[in-house]
Amino acid sequence: MSREASVLFDVPGPKARRRNLIIGVVGSLGLAAFLVFVIVRFNDTGQFESAKWDPFQYSGVQQFIFDGLKATLKAFALAAVFSILLGAFLAAGRLSDHRIVRWASTTFVTFFRAMPLLVLIFMLYLVPGSQGWWKWDPMWPLVVGLTIYNGTVQAENIRAGILAVPKGQSEAAYALGMRKTQVMTMILVPQGIRTMLPTIISQIVVTLKDTSLGFLITYPELLAAAKLIGGYQDYNMPFIPVTIIVGTIYVAMCMILSAFATWLERRLRTSRKGKPPAVVPPTQAELSRDNVAIV
Amino acid sequence: MLEVIQDNWDLLRHGFVGTLKLTVVCGIVSLLLGTLIAACRVSPVPPLRWFGTAYVNLFRNTPLTLIFFAVALGFPKLRFNLSYFEFAVIALSTYTAAFICEAIRSGINTVPIGQAEAARSLGMSFTQSLSQIVLPQAGRAAVPPIGSLLIAMVRNSAIASAFNVTELMGTSAEMVENGYKSLWVLLWIAVGYLIITLSMSAALAALEKKLAVVR
């Protein structure tokens, strides 16, 4: 790309290429220096000592991390599915013909999008218990909170996808005598899903990231497992090693999902303008048939 | 429900100011850092571009709670001792900067290359074309997403409460401990956040209206 022009710079000539090379070398050296500084600091504070890394060979510790991962994935799967369902429901409400339904869903969406997710989760965690309404496992406040917040965002994604379908499509469907439900399920959703799918998956990545908030309400997920292992005296308090391990797991999971979203976006974008259907020119016999009206 | 505010006015005000302070400092730091990384990401120098891409991919795919966890609890173990407020600024800004970088980059991408070519063929110098043609258009396209990112940052700042920072959400623990109903405490805190986020949305809408051009 350095050989191409962009809006920001022209194609570099010999002088600019030399300058870019110098900037590149200096920048790389700066980054390398930073990296060396970090590694030296890690080494000085004894983060590379084998005593701090040994515990991760114990099957008990591995099992503990694995259980945390399972708890994270469980909350994530529930929240992802429920949030898309809620999103579809709210999007349908926002696109409704009835003013009251539209108004109610818009208020719901606006309110819960403006509120911090953490406040919502703490409300669901603390309030039912303190008011004596009901008791529930800390997983449910997390799942319900994630569902409500991400559901409102997914609703906007779904709505945007449906509104992106050209108006002629729904007009044509209505002209054919379809009902509103038919237009929605047979015309608008199948076409809109192309536009909305990448953003829906990107939001699912956000849902996955936000499951880590469960750590703050004592849900025993991955980060909570990390904190427990990291503070264990018998294992030399391997806080930094466990953070590196758990961080890698989180980043890997999110990156795979993000890469899937990017791949899907590219694929759906290119296939939109697929090859046009092959047109077979009519034969002379067909043209000269009597029943062909030549206008 | 009102006695929660009456009795804890000072505490709530303290928390509200803390959140505002965190918002302003993190907003400035993440805008600067985001611009710097965006400059790396679109620069003609390959190593800087790689760095920008790696930074964005890493931080966009890391949970903010994990960053807070690593910074607030991990840095002291590496003998970086700062205040909890500074830890929160580092965590929140490094995370937000990755998103701001992407907003700026996509803003630049909306400017068609013909604009730069036309500017050059009119005899404008490189600096003129950048400062009068390219960046104003890119900035206009980048303002709405940056605004929503900053609003999201305010909501995310609530996580700092779990890491010993004095801010709005953090005041809830003390009030609940003092025997106030968590329902009202959290509702009032939500109102506090809504005041900040909704006024930011209003300011953003006004700004967008001002920047809008008829095409």
XYZ file of C-alpha atoms in Angstrom:
510
model
C 0.000 0.000 0.000
C 2.942 2.298 0.532
C 3.359 2.414 -3.233
C -0.215 3.625 -3.764
C -1.686 7.028 -3.213
C -4.506 7.571 -0.763
C -6.515 10.670 0.055
C -3.933 11.407 2.700
C -0.722 11.140 0.719
C 0.580 10.900 -2.828
C 2.603 8.064 -4.259
C 5.901 8.425 -2.422
C 8.847 9.481 -4.538
C 12.454 8.553 -3.756
C 12.795 11.255 -1.087
C 9.534 10.343 0.626
C 10.397 6.652 0.467
C 13.674 7.330 2.251
C 11.858 9.411 4.863
C 9.230 6.697 5.351
C 11.979 4.136 5.812
C 13.576 6.280 8.522
C 10.228 6.803 10.282
C 9.559 3.084 10.046
C 12.912 2.152 11.549
C 12.608 4.725 14.337
C 9.030 3.664 15.085
C 9.959 -0.016 15.171
C 12.881 0.730 17.461
C 10.611 2.701 19.768
C 8.112 -0.158 19.943
C 10.902 -2.679 20.473
C 12.308 -0.538 23.278
C 8.886 -0.461 24.929
C 8.593 -4.223 24.598
C 12.059 -4.741 26.096
C 11.150 -2.424 28.972
C 8.012 -4.473 29.675
C 9.873 -7.777 29.515
C 12.648 -6.493 31.793
C 10.035 -5.294 34.267
C 8.284 -8.671 34.118
C 11.601 -10.366 34.736
C 12.551 -8.017 37.597
C 9.313 -8.696 39.414
C 9.795 -12.414 38.936
C 6.896 -13.061 36.583
C 8.888 -15.604 34.582
C 9.801 -17.759 37.582
C 8.771 -21.335 37.087
C 7.086 -21.388 40.512
C 4.515 -18.924 39.175
C 3.794 -20.966 36.056
C 3.941 -24.476 37.531
C 0.409 -24.410 38.995
C -1.014 -24.349 35.471
C 0.211 -27.895 34.980
C -2.008 -29.109 37.822
C -5.185 -30.666 36.548
C -7.095 -29.004 39.412
C -6.111 -25.510 38.240
C -6.777 -26.402 34.612
C -10.180 -27.763 35.589
C -10.885 -24.559 37.510
C -10.107 -22.377 34.492
C -12.118 -24.728 32.312
C -15.120 -24.476 34.657
C -14.833 -20.695 34.507
C -14.758 -20.852 30.724
C -17.835 -23.081 30.737
C -19.692 -20.622 32.977
C -18.713 -17.743 30.673
C -19.844 -19.619 27.580
C -23.109 -20.665 29.225
C -24.039 -17.101 30.143
C -22.898 -15.962 26.699
C -24.965 -18.555 24.818
C -28.120 -17.798 26.795
C -27.662 -14.035 26.514
C -26.847 -14.173 22.792
C -29.939 -16.222 21.918
C -32.294 -14.282 24.179
C -30.965 -10.911 23.051
C -31.590 -11.724 19.392
C -35.111 -12.909 20.233
C -35.770 -9.765 22.263
C -34.208 -7.691 19.495
C -36.502 -9.223 16.876
C -39.484 -8.596 19.130
C -38.527 -4.971 19.809
C -37.716 -4.334 16.151
C -41.146 -5.653 15.199
C -42.594 -3.331 17.839
C -40.717 -0.324 16.487
C -41.888 -1.077 12.953
C -45.469 -1.652 14.076
C -48.420 0.213 12.584
C -49.890 0.849 16.031
C -48.664 4.036 17.593
C -48.818 2.730 21.184
C -46.696 -0.331 20.410
C -44.213 1.801 18.503
C -44.010 4.323 21.294
C -43.585 1.676 23.992
C -40.787 -0.129 22.191
C -39.005 3.122 21.350
C -39.100 4.179 25.008
C -37.812 0.787 26.104
C -34.971 0.897 23.602
C -33.981 4.497 24.380
C -34.042 3.997 28.135
C -32.030 0.804 28.302
C -29.501 1.947 25.738
C -28.730 5.084 27.715
C -28.285 3.293 31.048
C -24.962 1.710 32.007
C -25.201 -2.058 31.712
C -23.452 -2.451 35.055
C -26.146 -0.441 36.877
C -28.813 -2.625 35.249
C -27.031 -5.828 36.233
C -26.579 -4.634 39.811
C -30.257 -3.720 39.973
C -31.238 -7.203 38.860
C -28.710 -8.691 41.274
C -29.526 -6.677 44.409
C -33.111 -5.515 44.160
C -35.145 -8.768 44.045
C -33.295 -10.062 47.115
C -33.477 -6.888 49.173
C -37.148 -6.302 48.349
C -37.891 -9.923 49.202
C -39.359 -10.666 45.780
C -37.346 -13.702 44.766
C -33.878 -15.221 44.996
C -31.845 -16.241 42.000
C -28.438 -17.509 41.067
C -26.041 -14.660 40.059
C -26.019 -16.047 36.533
C -29.563 -14.843 35.885
C -29.051 -11.151 36.671
C -26.100 -11.284 34.287
C -28.019 -13.088 31.531
C -31.123 -10.938 31.901
C -29.082 -7.721 32.028
C -27.088 -8.699 28.948
C -30.286 -9.740 27.195
C -32.054 -6.448 27.852
C -29.117 -4.238 26.897
C -27.965 -6.213 23.866
C -31.575 -6.859 22.869
C -32.135 -3.115 22.466
C -28.976 -2.818 20.355
C -29.916 -5.862 18.264
C -33.372 -4.344 17.774
C -31.734 -1.307 16.187
C -29.546 -3.535 14.005
C -32.520 -5.581 12.843
C -34.605 -2.495 12.218
C -31.811 -0.863 10.243
C -31.435 -4.034 8.168
C -35.122 -4.130 7.358
C -35.244 -0.422 6.520
C -32.277 -0.905 4.194
C -34.362 -3.079 1.863
C -35.510 -0.890 -1.061
C -39.005 0.425 -0.595
C -40.144 -0.985 -3.935
C -39.840 -4.485 -2.528
C -42.493 -4.039 0.135
C -44.650 -1.918 -2.167
C -44.573 -4.671 -4.776
C -45.421 -7.278 -2.151
C -48.377 -5.238 -0.888
C -49.514 -4.743 -4.463
C -49.506 -8.515 -4.878
C -51.982 -8.670 -2.002
C -49.660 -9.891 0.759
C -50.453 -9.187 4.385
C -48.071 -7.227 6.580
C -46.832 -10.415 8.290
C -46.240 -12.027 4.920
C -44.381 -8.996 3.631
C -42.211 -9.032 6.746
C -41.421 -12.753 6.870
C -41.287 -13.515 3.159
C -39.893 -10.328 1.622
C -38.213 -7.964 4.066
C -36.496 -10.244 6.596
C -34.907 -12.624 4.047
C -33.422 -9.668 2.175
C -32.618 -7.535 5.199
C -30.751 -10.340 6.914
C -27.820 -9.779 4.559
C -27.288 -6.247 5.813
C -28.002 -7.012 9.440
C -26.109 -10.265 9.948
C -22.576 -8.782 10.194
C -23.668 -6.118 12.684
C -25.641 -8.700 14.672
C -22.536 -10.841 14.977
C -20.387 -7.846 15.931
C -22.876 -7.146 18.701
C -22.638 -10.790 19.781
C -18.908 -10.174 20.253
C -19.851 -7.297 22.560
C -22.187 -9.667 24.425
C -19.332 -12.125 24.867
C -17.046 -9.377 26.146
C -19.678 -8.115 28.554
C -20.169 -11.512 30.191
C -17.004 -10.559 32.098
C -19.192 -8.130 34.089
C -20.457 -11.255 35.866
C -17.156 -11.128 37.743
C -18.420 -8.032 39.555
C -21.576 -9.757 40.809
C -19.763 -12.885 42.024
C -20.780 -15.067 39.097
C -17.971 -17.657 38.966
C -16.924 -17.047 35.349
C -13.493 -16.929 33.728
C -12.308 -13.670 35.271
C -13.477 -14.702 38.735
C -11.521 -17.946 38.353
C -8.475 -15.878 37.350
C -8.759 -13.693 40.434
C -9.052 -16.699 42.726
C -6.074 -18.520 41.218
C -4.042 -15.299 41.098
C -4.471 -14.720 44.812
C -3.597 -18.237 45.884
C -0.720 -18.123 48.369
C 0.268 -21.773 47.837
C 0.796 -21.144 44.143
C 3.051 -18.089 44.695
C 0.191 -15.732 43.755
C 0.506 -16.153 39.972
C -1.646 -13.107 39.219
C 0.166 -11.927 36.102
C 0.493 -15.420 34.550
C -3.171 -16.183 35.107
C -4.186 -12.818 33.659
C -2.095 -13.554 30.568
C -3.673 -17.003 30.171
C -7.261 -15.904 30.738
C -6.740 -12.788 28.613
C -5.513 -14.942 25.751
C -8.615 -17.123 26.015
C -10.938 -14.095 25.950
C -9.114 -12.362 23.098
C -8.962 -15.578 21.050
C -12.699 -16.214 21.434
C -13.620 -12.639 20.529
C -11.179 -12.496 17.614
C -12.608 -15.687 16.103
C -16.131 -14.264 16.308
C -15.011 -10.879 14.928
C -13.163 -12.567 12.081
C -16.331 -14.503 11.308
C -18.306 -11.252 11.186
C -15.745 -9.658 8.859
C -15.692 -12.719 6.619
C -19.470 -12.805 6.479
C -19.665 -9.119 5.678
C -17.231 -9.466 2.793
C -18.984 -12.562 1.495
C -22.458 -11.059 1.656
C -21.245 -7.856 0.066
C -19.659 -9.545 -2.914
C -22.538 -11.926 -3.507
C -25.056 -9.116 -3.674
C -23.910 -8.290 -7.164
C -23.572 -11.885 -8.210
C -23.342 -12.911 -11.829
C -26.476 -11.909 -13.686
C -28.604 -14.816 -14.930
C -27.581 -15.960 -18.376
C -29.888 -14.549 -20.994
C -30.585 -16.866 -23.869
C -31.469 -14.875 -26.961
C -34.763 -16.050 -28.449
C -34.452 -18.122 -31.571
C -35.865 -17.043 -34.879
C -38.556 -19.694 -34.583
C -39.752 -18.333 -31.280
C -39.823 -14.785 -32.546
C -41.793 -15.635 -35.601
C -44.378 -17.620 -33.656
C -47.805 -16.169 -34.135
C -48.694 -15.775 -30.481
C -45.735 -13.505 -29.716
C -46.975 -9.984 -29.589
C -44.380 -7.696 -31.070
C -44.854 -4.273 -29.651
C -37.400 7.208 47.806
C -36.484 10.873 48.065
C -34.680 10.466 51.382
C -31.962 8.578 49.512
C -31.017 11.824 47.788
C -31.667 14.085 50.757
C -29.539 12.063 53.164
C -26.733 11.279 50.750
C -26.574 14.478 48.751
C -22.862 15.066 49.400
C -21.927 11.479 48.627
C -23.925 11.469 45.404
C -22.543 14.828 44.332
C -19.055 13.598 45.031
C -19.692 10.499 42.899
C -21.288 12.536 40.117
C -18.300 14.885 39.987
C -15.999 11.845 40.009
C -17.768 10.398 36.973
C -17.634 13.765 35.203
C -13.914 14.050 35.946
C -13.301 10.534 34.676
C -15.337 11.326 31.561
C -13.456 14.506 30.729
C -9.969 13.108 31.371
C -10.626 9.803 29.604
C -12.377 11.597 26.754
C -9.353 13.799 26.107
C -6.796 11.016 26.522
C -8.680 8.550 24.346
C -9.267 11.158 21.623
C -5.548 11.969 21.524
C -4.485 8.333 21.659
C -7.125 7.313 19.126
C -5.997 10.025 16.704
C -2.378 8.980 17.124
C -3.190 5.331 16.430
C -5.414 6.282 13.505
C -2.508 8.293 12.106
C -0.372 5.150 12.413
C -3.061 2.995 10.791
C -3.366 5.148 7.677
C 0.268 6.178 7.396
C 2.444 5.238 4.409
C 4.930 3.538 6.755
C 4.261 -0.222 6.974
C 5.554 -0.904 10.539
C 3.396 1.878 11.963
C 0.411 0.528 10.033
C 0.989 -2.941 11.456
C 1.197 -1.504 14.935
C -2.084 0.373 14.467
C -3.878 -2.694 13.135
C -2.537 -4.905 15.907
C -3.531 -2.395 18.586
C -7.064 -2.044 17.263
C -7.582 -5.788 16.831
C -6.229 -6.538 20.279
C -8.130 -3.910 22.240
C -11.402 -4.207 20.379
C -11.494 -7.899 21.208
C -10.626 -7.585 24.885
C -13.358 -7.196 27.508
C -13.085 -3.846 29.285
C -13.450 -5.596 32.636
C -10.367 -7.645 31.785
C -8.391 -4.488 30.975
C -9.469 -2.919 34.266
C -8.582 -6.168 36.020
C -5.121 -6.330 34.430
C -4.362 -2.643 34.967
C -5.783 -2.004 38.438
C -4.743 -5.311 39.978
C -1.812 -6.294 37.749
C 0.195 -3.061 37.486
C 0.964 -2.868 41.215
C 2.398 -6.380 40.974
C 4.746 -5.082 38.258
C 5.719 -2.201 40.568
C 3.823 0.456 38.604
C 2.146 2.227 41.468
C -0.325 4.874 40.445
C -3.578 6.061 41.985
C -6.748 4.129 41.228
C -8.037 7.097 39.259
C -4.975 6.973 37.020
C -5.392 3.229 36.581
C -8.992 3.797 35.532
C -7.914 6.469 33.046
C -5.339 4.096 31.526
C -7.799 1.198 31.266
C -10.733 3.170 29.899
C -8.661 5.287 27.493
C -6.660 2.460 25.939
C -9.924 0.604 25.314
C -11.894 3.569 23.951
C -8.953 4.727 21.803
C -9.166 1.546 19.710
C -12.763 2.335 18.789
C -12.068 6.028 18.200
C -9.204 5.065 15.882
C -11.618 2.999 13.808
C -14.183 5.819 13.722
C -11.533 8.247 12.454
C -10.247 5.763 9.902
C -13.694 5.070 8.500
C -14.283 8.819 8.419
C -11.183 9.186 6.245
C -12.327 6.278 4.094
C -15.551 8.089 3.254
C -13.588 10.793 1.400
C -13.362 9.729 -2.251
C -9.844 9.789 -3.683
C -11.111 12.079 -6.442
C -11.377 14.857 -3.857
C -7.646 14.714 -3.142
C -6.839 14.366 -6.835
C -9.001 17.357 -7.698
C -7.376 19.424 -4.971
C -3.930 18.524 -6.265
C -4.827 19.289 -9.846
C -6.137 22.712 -8.786
C -2.598 23.395 -7.654
C -3.171 23.058 -3.925
C -0.151 22.049 -1.935
C -0.170 18.839 0.021
C -0.862 20.624 3.326
C -3.630 22.680 1.765
C -5.346 19.641 0.311
C -5.119 17.817 3.620
C -6.269 20.680 5.837
C -8.891 22.235 3.550
C -10.299 19.317 1.581
C -9.666 15.929 3.127
C -9.720 16.416 6.901
C -12.831 18.652 7.082
C -14.835 16.042 5.159
C -13.402 13.152 7.147
C -14.026 14.964 10.407
C -17.645 15.582 9.521
C -18.162 11.902 8.835
C -16.351 10.874 12.015
C -18.194 13.139 14.470
C -21.402 11.064 14.970
C -19.617 7.752 15.677
C -17.074 9.450 17.959
C -19.938 11.054 19.861
C -21.663 7.748 20.442
C -18.339 6.218 21.468
C -17.849 8.907 24.095
C -21.373 8.294 25.387
C -20.609 4.570 25.555
C -17.437 5.473 27.434
C -19.478 7.234 30.126
C -21.561 4.098 30.558
C -18.447 1.940 30.623
C -16.876 4.166 33.273
C -19.263 2.543 35.777
C -16.925 -0.463 35.757
C -14.307 1.694 37.486
C -16.487 1.543 40.614
C -15.393 -2.054 41.117
C -11.768 -0.932 41.140
C -11.823 1.577 43.985
C -12.413 4.740 41.966
C -14.672 7.376 43.484
C -17.443 7.736 40.960
C -21.203 7.569 40.716
C -21.726 3.815 40.647
C -19.212 3.362 43.451
C -21.370 5.375 45.848
C -24.075 2.705 45.712
C -22.167 0.224 47.892
C -21.857 2.710 50.733
C -25.524 3.696 50.595
C -26.725 0.108 50.443
C -24.498 -0.697 53.418
C -26.097 2.173 55.323
C -29.448 0.480 54.925
C -30.994 2.326 52.026
C -33.131 0.296 49.633
C -30.969 -0.785 46.715
C -33.857 -0.201 44.323
C -33.986 3.549 44.956
C -30.230 3.914 45.319
C -29.597 2.330 41.924
C -32.481 4.163 40.275
C -31.086 7.512 41.376
C -27.648 6.473 40.171
C -29.175 5.511 36.837
C -30.765 8.974 36.721
C -27.321 10.479 37.324
C -25.887 8.590 34.373
C -28.886 9.448 32.220
C -28.312 13.152 32.941
C -24.764 12.867 31.585
C -25.496 10.588 28.626
C -28.682 12.316 27.488
C -27.129 15.780 27.661
C -24.181 14.458 25.668
C -26.597 13.054 23.059
C -28.335 16.416 22.857
C -25.009 18.204 22.418
C -24.021 15.690 19.777
C -27.296 16.151 17.891
C -26.783 19.932 17.940
C -23.224 19.520 16.699
C -24.302 17.191 13.918
C -26.964 19.662 12.851
C -24.389 22.431 12.770
C -21.960 20.351 10.713
C -24.552 19.036 8.296
C -24.193 20.266 4.736
C -26.772 20.120 2.027
C -25.460 18.028 -0.826
